[in-house]
Every structure is written in C-alpha cells, then in structure tokens.
Amino acid sequence: PSSISSASYLIVMQYKKALFADSQQSLRFKSEIQKLCNGSNQTVSLVPPCPRLLAQATKELTTINDDRGVPDGIVTYEILHALIEDILGQRGYYSMQNHDH
C-alpha cells in the first residue's frame, strides 16, 4: 500500500494541470522546468496558496523541515521539487531504474 500523501499528490497535480493548460506557452514551460529542476525559492504562481494542504503534504518531508517552515501555504519550486521527488520515491520510480541496468 502506498503511503503517498494525497495532499502532496493534489499539489503536484494542480501544478501539472496549470503547466499544460496552455499549449502556446512553450517559453513559460521551459522557464518553469528550469526553476523546478534548480529548486528555486521563488513562489510557484501556477499553484494557489493552500496552507492546510501544504502543511499536510510537507510535514513528513525531511528535505524542507528546517527553521524556515512553510510560509502562509505558499508553494515554492523547492517545495514542489521535494514533493515530486517524494512521490517518485514512494512509487518505486528510482528502484525501477536500478533494475533496468
């Protein structure tokens, strides 16, 4: 059974839906992916503030449980990156890659 937080999944899916909503925005797509891959501390404008959902999603993420906390439910690329990595890890993505080699 998967222990993936439904809150984490909902936040990631909100981002995905907004990111692919407009197929004419290829430059925005490239910029978004760069910020996400770099773990930027900028606010993700494609995901609305969601304090309760974000608090639930991040309470078990050790990569962002530090003194900074999660300000006002605002999702940053750093937090989004951590949520995506957590979901991939829990779904066995990285263990599947190791078996292919």
Short mmCIF file of C-alpha atoms in Angstrom, two decimals, residues 4 8-9 11-12 35-40 44 54 57-65 68 70 75-90 94:
data_model
loop_
_atom_site.label_atom_id
_atom_site.label_comp_id
_atom_site.label_asym_id
_atom_site.label_seq_id
_atom_site.Cartn_x
_atom_site.Cartn_y
_atom_site.Cartn_z
CA ILE A 4 1.90 8.89 -0.60
CA SER A 8 1.26 16.06 -1.98
CA TYR A 9 -0.34 14.45 -4.98
CA ILE A 11 -0.47 19.95 -5.14
CA VAL A 12 1.63 18.29 -7.84
CA LYS A 35 13.03 26.69 -11.84
CA LEU A 36 11.69 23.32 -10.74
CA CYS A 37 14.89 21.42 -11.54
CA ASN A 38 17.01 24.06 -9.80
CA GLY A 39 14.77 24.06 -6.70
CA SER A 40 14.28 27.81 -6.84
CA VAL A 44 5.09 28.89 -7.93
CA LEU A 54 0.69 22.25 2.02
CA ALA A 57 1.91 17.48 2.41
CA THR A 58 5.17 18.74 3.86
CA LYS A 59 5.01 17.53 7.46
CA GLU A 60 6.95 14.37 6.66
CA LEU A 61 9.42 15.81 4.15
CA THR A 62 12.77 15.98 5.90
CA THR A 63 14.31 17.91 2.98
CA ILE A 64 12.29 21.02 3.86
CA ASN A 65 11.66 20.55 7.58
CA ARG A 68 12.18 28.26 7.64
CA VAL A 70 6.32 26.81 5.04
CA VAL A 75 4.39 26.71 -2.69
CA THR A 76 7.94 27.34 -3.90
CA TYR A 77 9.76 25.39 -6.60
CA GLU A 78 12.00 23.96 -3.88
CA ILE A 79 8.97 22.56 -2.05
CA LEU A 80 7.34 21.36 -5.26
CA HIS A 81 10.56 19.61 -6.26
CA ALA A 82 10.70 17.88 -2.86
CA LEU A 83 7.07 16.77 -3.17
CA ILE A 84 7.67 15.34 -6.64
CA GLU A 85 10.82 13.52 -5.52
CA ASP A 86 8.93 12.07 -2.55
CA ILE A 87 6.11 10.83 -4.77
CA LEU A 88 8.56 9.29 -7.26
CA GLY A 89 10.47 7.56 -4.46
CA GLN A 90 7.35 6.19 -2.82
CA TYR A 94 14.10 5.02 -8.63
#
